[in-house]
Amino acid sequence: MSTKAIRIHAHGGPEVLRWEDVPTPEPGPGEALIHHEAIGLNFIDIYFRTGLYKAPHLPITLGMEGAGVVRAIGDGVAEVAIGDRVAYAGGPLGAYATERVIAAERLVKLPDSIDFATGAAMMLQGMTAQYLLHRTYRVRSGETVLIHAAAGGVGLILTQWARYLGATVIGVVSTEEKAEIARAQGAHHVIVGYANLAAGVRRLTGGAMVPVVYDSVGKDTFGASLDCLAPLGLMVSYGNASGPVPPVELSVLAAKGSLFLTRPTLATYTASRADLVAVATDLFDVVGNGAVKIQVNQTFPLAEAAAAQEALEARRTTGSTVLIP
Ligand code: NDP
């Protein structure tokens, strides 16, 4: 029995992605074999392809998110049963495949109301939005928040969810077209480009600035983002789409008003099964009640993952993207 997978044998551009036959794995104790119906595309897939994030070994199957059906389980699995519709997000790598094995404790059951494509699109980006808005910083009604890449995968979910929590959302995007998309999903204000970011935020907040910035762009926006914070504000640097943030001089945080800085990851916030289930349940609730509508704006065959990654890297995608095996 073999499985089709997108693997890399070396780091590099999209051309290193190879569509290959690999042996179908068997679930060991505590593991489940999933037949994927849809796989989520995420920016982290690009970091692992380029080598910005180190893969544990090569060759390796990329991908951190999927939705499908449990085909087999190993000894001692209590979380899921054969035939269950399930979804997951997070390590280890291996989602870009028709089938994979994963620890059953990393799986959650997908509600019947959520189709596989939506499930694969929302787990990683949506659980990230959940912890960013509820735990990294607890957004309260009446606050104004700044969200970078607001028309992107995480960005559109953050935008809708922050608005649902009663916040005023200022989104940042690179084009007018993306500004329209962010507005259509609830951004109250959208700033196009970073050139005069702090001036724009000052104008929109009447000089108060914002208590939190959600920055996934990294190198190109870090400095501008700090300038948008109110005293004691929190800089949440959660991604590096433009490249990693260079080392930060701590005194900058003092000079700009006793700022706080964090670099969070989904892995930390969902490390325990209890946290994973709580975060996923919260996400299913806001998707189920319609507060957050997952925008699957691009779909590619899994075999064309390279084209999908090229589009994401070149800023040609909006919302979420799924790969169909
Ligand atoms: P997006 O759909 O947001 O795509 C990335 C967006 O970043 C682009 O569309 C673009 O929006 C913006 N961008 C700015 N500069 C660049 C650049 N030089 N190259 C490419 N894109 C750029 O991707 P995801 O939703 O998958 O991920 C968003 C970010 O969140 C990533 O940085 C990812 O690593 C991070 N992330 C972090 C997690 C965590 O727990 N820490 C978990 C999940 C995601 P525009 O054109 O509008 O500027």
Coordinates of C-alpha atoms and ligand atoms in Angstrom, one line a residue:
M1 CA 0.0 0.0 0.0
S2 CA 1.3 3.4 -0.8
T3 CA 0.4 7.0 -0.2
K4 CA 1.0 10.1 -2.4
A5 CA 2.9 12.9 -0.6
I6 CA 4.6 16.2 -1.3
R7 CA 8.1 15.8 0.1
I8 CA 11.3 17.9 0.1
H9 CA 14.8 16.4 -0.1
A10 CA 16.5 19.7 0.3
H11 CA 15.5 23.3 1.3
G12 CA 14.9 25.8 -1.4
G13 CA 12.2 27.4 -3.6
P14 CA 8.9 25.9 -4.6
E15 CA 10.8 23.6 -7.1
V16 CA 12.0 21.4 -4.2
L17 CA 8.5 20.1 -3.6
R18 CA 8.2 16.6 -5.1
W19 CA 5.0 14.6 -5.6
E20 CA 6.1 11.1 -4.5
D21 CA 4.9 7.6 -3.5
V22 CA 5.6 6.8 0.1
P23 CA 4.6 3.6 2.0
T24 CA 1.3 4.0 3.9
P25 CA 2.2 4.2 7.5
E26 CA 0.6 2.0 10.2
P27 CA -0.6 3.6 13.4
G28 CA 1.4 2.6 16.5
P29 CA 0.2 2.8 20.1
G30 CA -1.7 6.1 20.7
E31 CA -1.8 6.9 17.0
A32 CA -4.4 7.2 14.3
L33 CA -4.2 6.8 10.5
I34 CA -6.1 9.7 8.8
H35 CA -7.3 9.7 5.2
H36 CA -7.2 13.4 4.3
E37 CA -10.1 15.0 2.5
A38 CA -8.4 18.4 2.6
I39 CA -5.1 19.9 3.8
G40 CA -4.5 23.5 5.0
L41 CA -1.9 25.7 3.4
N42 CA 0.0 27.9 5.8
F43 CA 2.9 30.3 5.7
I44 CA 4.8 28.1 8.1
D45 CA 4.9 25.5 5.3
I46 CA 7.1 28.0 3.4
Y47 CA 9.4 28.5 6.4
F48 CA 10.0 24.7 6.6
R49 CA 10.5 24.5 2.8
T50 CA 13.1 27.3 2.8
G51 CA 14.9 26.2 5.9
L52 CA 14.0 29.3 8.0
Y53 CA 12.5 26.7 10.4
K54 CA 14.5 23.5 10.7
A55 CA 12.9 20.3 9.6
P56 CA 13.8 17.4 11.9
H57 CA 15.1 15.3 9.0
L58 CA 15.2 15.1 5.2
P59 CA 13.4 14.0 3.1
I60 CA 10.3 15.0 4.9
T61 CA 6.6 15.5 4.0
L62 CA 5.6 19.1 4.6
G63 CA 2.3 20.4 6.1
M64 CA 0.8 21.0 9.5
E65 CA -2.9 20.9 9.1
G66 CA -5.6 18.6 7.7
A67 CA -9.1 17.3 7.9
G68 CA -10.3 13.8 7.0
V69 CA -11.5 10.4 8.3
V70 CA -9.9 8.1 10.7
R71 CA -9.1 4.8 8.9
A72 CA -7.2 2.9 11.6
I73 CA -6.2 3.3 15.2
G74 CA -3.3 1.9 17.3
D75 CA -3.5 0.4 20.7
G76 CA -4.8 2.6 23.5
V77 CA -6.5 5.2 21.4
A78 CA -9.5 6.7 23.2
E79 CA -9.8 10.1 21.7
V80 CA -11.2 9.0 18.2
A81 CA -12.7 5.9 16.6
I82 CA -12.5 4.5 13.0
G83 CA -14.8 6.5 10.8
D84 CA -14.7 9.7 12.8
R85 CA -14.5 13.0 10.9
V86 CA -11.4 14.7 12.4
A87 CA -9.1 17.7 12.0
Y88 CA -5.8 18.9 13.5
A89 CA -3.2 21.6 13.3
G90 CA 0.4 21.7 14.5
G91 CA 3.4 19.5 14.4
P92 CA 4.8 17.1 13.5
L93 CA 5.1 17.8 9.8
G94 CA 3.4 15.4 7.4
A95 CA 0.0 16.8 6.3
Y96 CA 0.8 17.1 2.6
A97 CA -0.2 13.5 1.9
T98 CA -3.2 11.5 1.0
E99 CA -2.8 9.6 4.3
R100 CA -0.8 10.1 7.4
V101 CA -0.3 8.8 11.0
I102 CA -0.6 11.2 13.9
A103 CA -0.9 11.0 17.7
A104 CA -4.6 10.7 18.4
E105 CA -4.4 13.2 21.2
R106 CA -3.7 15.9 18.6
L107 CA -7.0 15.2 16.8
V108 CA -10.3 16.8 17.4
K109 CA -13.7 15.7 16.0
L110 CA -15.0 17.9 13.3
P111 CA -18.6 19.1 13.9
D112 CA -21.0 17.7 11.3
S113 CA -21.8 21.3 10.3
I114 CA -18.2 22.0 9.2
D115 CA -17.1 20.5 5.9
F116 CA -13.6 19.1 5.3
A117 CA -12.3 22.0 3.3
T118 CA -13.4 24.5 5.9
G119 CA -12.0 22.3 8.7
A120 CA -8.6 22.1 6.9
A121 CA -8.6 25.8 6.3
M122 CA -9.5 26.9 9.8
M123 CA -7.7 24.8 12.4
L124 CA -4.2 26.3 12.3
Q125 CA -5.2 29.9 11.5
G126 CA -8.4 29.9 13.6
M127 CA -6.8 28.4 16.7
T128 CA -4.0 30.9 16.3
A129 CA -6.6 33.7 16.3
Q130 CA -8.3 32.2 19.3
Y131 CA -5.2 32.3 21.5
L132 CA -4.0 35.6 20.2
L133 CA -7.3 37.3 21.1
H134 CA -8.1 35.5 24.3
R135 CA -4.9 34.6 25.9
T136 CA -1.8 36.4 24.5
Y137 CA -3.9 39.6 25.0
R138 CA -7.4 39.5 26.2
V139 CA -9.3 41.8 23.8
R140 CA -12.2 43.7 25.5
S141 CA -15.1 45.4 24.0
G142 CA -14.4 49.0 23.2
E143 CA -10.7 48.6 22.6
T144 CA -9.0 49.3 19.3
V145 CA -6.6 46.6 17.9
L146 CA -4.2 46.7 15.0
I147 CA -4.1 43.7 12.7
H148 CA -1.4 43.2 10.0
A149 CA -2.0 41.2 6.8
A150 CA -5.7 41.7 7.6
A151 CA -6.9 40.1 4.3
G152 CA -4.7 37.0 4.8
G153 CA -5.6 33.7 6.4
V154 CA -5.0 34.4 10.1
G155 CA -5.8 38.1 9.4
L156 CA -9.3 37.7 8.2
I157 CA -10.2 35.4 11.1
L158 CA -8.6 37.8 13.6
T159 CA -10.5 40.7 12.0
Q160 CA -13.9 39.0 12.3
W161 CA -13.3 37.6 15.7
A162 CA -12.0 40.8 17.2
R163 CA -15.0 42.7 15.9
Y164 CA -17.3 40.0 17.4
L165 CA -15.6 40.7 20.7
G166 CA -16.6 44.3 20.4
A167 CA -13.2 45.7 19.4
T168 CA -12.6 48.3 16.8
V169 CA -10.4 46.8 14.1
I170 CA -7.7 48.7 12.2
G171 CA -6.4 46.4 9.5
V172 CA -3.2 46.8 7.5
V173 CA -2.9 45.4 4.0
S174 CA -0.8 46.1 0.9
T175 CA -3.4 46.9 -1.8
E176 CA -6.8 48.5 -2.2
E177 CA -8.2 45.2 -3.3
K178 CA -7.2 43.6 -0.1
A179 CA -8.5 46.6 1.9
E180 CA -12.0 45.9 0.3
I181 CA -11.8 42.3 1.4
A182 CA -10.8 43.2 5.0
R183 CA -13.6 45.7 5.2
A184 CA -16.1 43.2 3.8
Q185 CA -15.2 40.9 6.8
G186 CA -15.6 43.6 9.4
A187 CA -12.5 45.7 9.6
H188 CA -13.6 49.2 10.7
H189 CA -10.6 50.9 9.2
V190 CA -7.9 49.7 6.8
I191 CA -4.5 51.3 6.2
V192 CA -2.8 50.4 2.9
G193 CA 1.0 50.1 3.3
Y194 CA 3.3 50.8 6.2
A195 CA 4.9 54.0 5.2
N196 CA 2.8 56.2 7.5
L197 CA 1.4 53.6 9.8
A198 CA 1.8 55.4 13.1
A199 CA 0.4 58.6 11.7
G200 CA -2.7 56.7 10.4
V201 CA -3.2 55.0 13.7
R202 CA -2.8 58.3 15.5
R203 CA -5.5 59.9 13.3
L204 CA -7.9 57.0 13.7
T205 CA -7.5 56.7 17.5
G206 CA -7.5 60.5 18.2
G207 CA -3.9 60.2 19.4
A208 CA -4.5 57.4 21.9
M209 CA -2.8 54.7 19.8
V210 CA -3.6 51.0 20.4
P211 CA -3.1 48.6 23.3
V212 CA -2.1 45.7 21.1
V213 CA -0.6 45.1 17.7
Y214 CA -0.9 41.7 16.0
D215 CA 2.1 41.6 13.7
S216 CA 2.7 38.6 11.4
V217 CA 4.8 40.4 8.8
G218 CA 7.9 40.6 10.9
K219 CA 11.0 42.3 9.6
D220 CA 9.3 45.0 7.4
T221 CA 6.8 46.1 10.0
F222 CA 8.3 45.5 13.5
G223 CA 9.5 49.1 14.0
A224 CA 6.4 50.7 12.6
S225 CA 4.2 48.5 14.8
L226 CA 6.0 49.6 18.0
D227 CA 5.2 53.2 17.1
C228 CA 1.5 52.4 17.0
L229 CA 1.3 51.2 20.6
A230 CA 0.0 53.2 23.5
P231 CA 2.2 53.3 26.7
L232 CA 2.2 49.8 28.3
G233 CA 1.0 48.3 25.0
L234 CA 1.7 44.8 23.9
M235 CA 3.6 44.0 20.7
V236 CA 2.5 40.5 19.5
S237 CA 5.1 39.5 16.9
Y238 CA 3.7 36.1 15.8
G239 CA 5.1 35.7 12.3
N240 CA 7.7 36.6 9.8
A241 CA 6.2 36.7 6.3
S242 CA 8.7 39.4 5.2
G243 CA 11.6 37.8 7.1
P244 CA 12.5 37.3 10.8
V245 CA 12.7 40.3 13.1
P246 CA 16.4 41.2 13.8
P247 CA 17.6 41.2 17.4
V248 CA 15.7 43.9 19.4
E249 CA 17.4 46.5 21.7
L250 CA 15.4 46.2 24.9
S251 CA 15.8 49.9 25.6
V252 CA 13.6 50.6 22.6
L253 CA 10.6 49.2 24.6
A254 CA 11.4 51.6 27.5
A255 CA 11.8 54.6 25.2
K256 CA 8.4 53.9 23.5
G257 CA 6.5 53.7 26.7
S258 CA 7.3 50.7 28.8
L259 CA 6.0 48.4 26.1
F260 CA 5.6 44.6 26.4
L261 CA 6.8 42.2 23.7
T262 CA 5.9 38.6 23.0
R263 CA 6.7 36.1 20.3
P264 CA 4.0 33.4 20.8
T265 CA 3.4 30.1 19.0
L266 CA 0.3 27.9 18.6
A267 CA 2.4 24.9 19.8
T268 CA 2.8 26.5 23.3
Y269 CA -0.8 27.5 23.6
T270 CA -2.1 24.1 22.6
A271 CA 0.6 21.9 24.2
S272 CA -1.8 20.1 26.5
R273 CA -4.8 18.1 25.2
A274 CA -7.1 20.2 27.5
D275 CA -5.8 23.4 26.0
L276 CA -6.1 22.0 22.4
V277 CA -9.7 20.9 23.0
A278 CA -10.7 24.2 24.7
V279 CA -9.2 26.3 21.8
A280 CA -10.8 24.2 19.1
T281 CA -14.1 24.2 20.9
D282 CA -14.1 28.0 21.0
L283 CA -13.2 28.1 17.3
F284 CA -16.0 25.7 16.4
D285 CA -18.4 27.9 18.4
V286 CA -17.7 31.1 16.5
V287 CA -17.7 29.4 13.2
G288 CA -20.9 27.5 14.1
N289 CA -22.7 30.7 15.2
G290 CA -21.6 32.6 12.1
A291 CA -19.5 35.2 13.9
V292 CA -16.5 34.0 11.9
K293 CA -16.9 32.9 8.3
I294 CA -13.9 31.0 7.1
Q295 CA -12.9 32.4 3.7
V296 CA -11.5 29.5 1.5
N297 CA -10.5 31.8 -1.3
Q298 CA -8.1 29.4 -3.1
T299 CA -8.2 25.7 -3.7
F300 CA -5.4 23.7 -5.4
P301 CA -4.8 20.0 -6.0
L302 CA -2.3 18.6 -3.5
A303 CA -0.1 17.7 -6.4
E304 CA 0.2 21.4 -7.2
A305 CA 1.3 22.5 -3.7
A306 CA 4.2 24.3 -5.3
A307 CA 1.8 26.6 -7.2
A308 CA -0.1 27.2 -4.0
Q309 CA 3.0 28.1 -2.0
E310 CA 4.2 30.4 -4.8
A311 CA 0.9 32.2 -4.7
L312 CA 1.0 32.6 -0.9
E313 CA 4.6 33.7 -0.9
A314 CA 3.9 36.3 -3.7
R315 CA 1.0 37.8 -1.7
R316 CA -1.5 36.7 -4.4
T317 CA -3.8 34.9 -1.9
T318 CA -6.5 36.2 0.4
G319 CA -8.1 34.4 3.2
S320 CA -7.4 30.7 3.5
T321 CA -6.1 28.1 1.0
V322 CA -6.7 24.4 0.9
L323 CA -5.0 21.6 -1.0
I324 CA -7.2 18.7 -2.1
P325 CA -5.6 15.2 -2.3
Ligands
NDP1 P1 -1.3 35.0 5.1 O1 -2.5 34.6 4.3 O2 -1.4 36.1 6.1 O3 -0.2 35.5 4.0 C1 0.9 36.3 4.4 C2 0.5 37.8 4.2 O4 1.6 38.5 4.7 C3 0.5 38.2 2.7 O5 -0.7 37.9 2.1 C4 0.9 39.7 2.8 O6 -0.3 40.4 3.0 C5 1.7 39.7 4.1 N1 3.1 40.0 3.7 C6 3.8 41.1 4.1 N2 5.0 41.1 3.6 C7 5.1 39.9 2.9 C8 6.2 39.4 2.2 N3 7.4 40.0 2.1 N4 6.0 38.2 1.6 C9 4.9 37.5 1.8 N5 3.8 38.0 2.4 C10 4.0 39.2 3.0 O7 -0.6 33.8 5.7 P2 -1.1 32.9 7.0 O8 -2.4 33.3 7.4 O9 -0.8 31.5 6.7 O10 0.0 33.3 8.1 C11 0.1 34.6 8.5 C12 1.3 34.8 9.4 O11 1.0 34.3 10.7 C13 2.6 34.2 8.9 O12 3.6 35.0 9.3 C14 2.6 32.9 9.8 O13 3.9 32.5 10.0 C15 2.0 33.5 11.1 N6 1.4 32.4 11.9 C16 1.9 32.3 13.2 C17 1.4 31.4 14.1 C18 1.9 31.4 15.5 O14 1.3 30.7 16.3 N7 2.9 32.1 15.8 C19 0.4 30.5 13.7 C20 -0.2 30.7 12.3 C21 0.4 31.6 11.5 P3 -0.3 42.0 2.4 O15 -0.1 41.8 0.9 O16 -1.6 42.5 2.7 O17 0.8 42.7 3.1

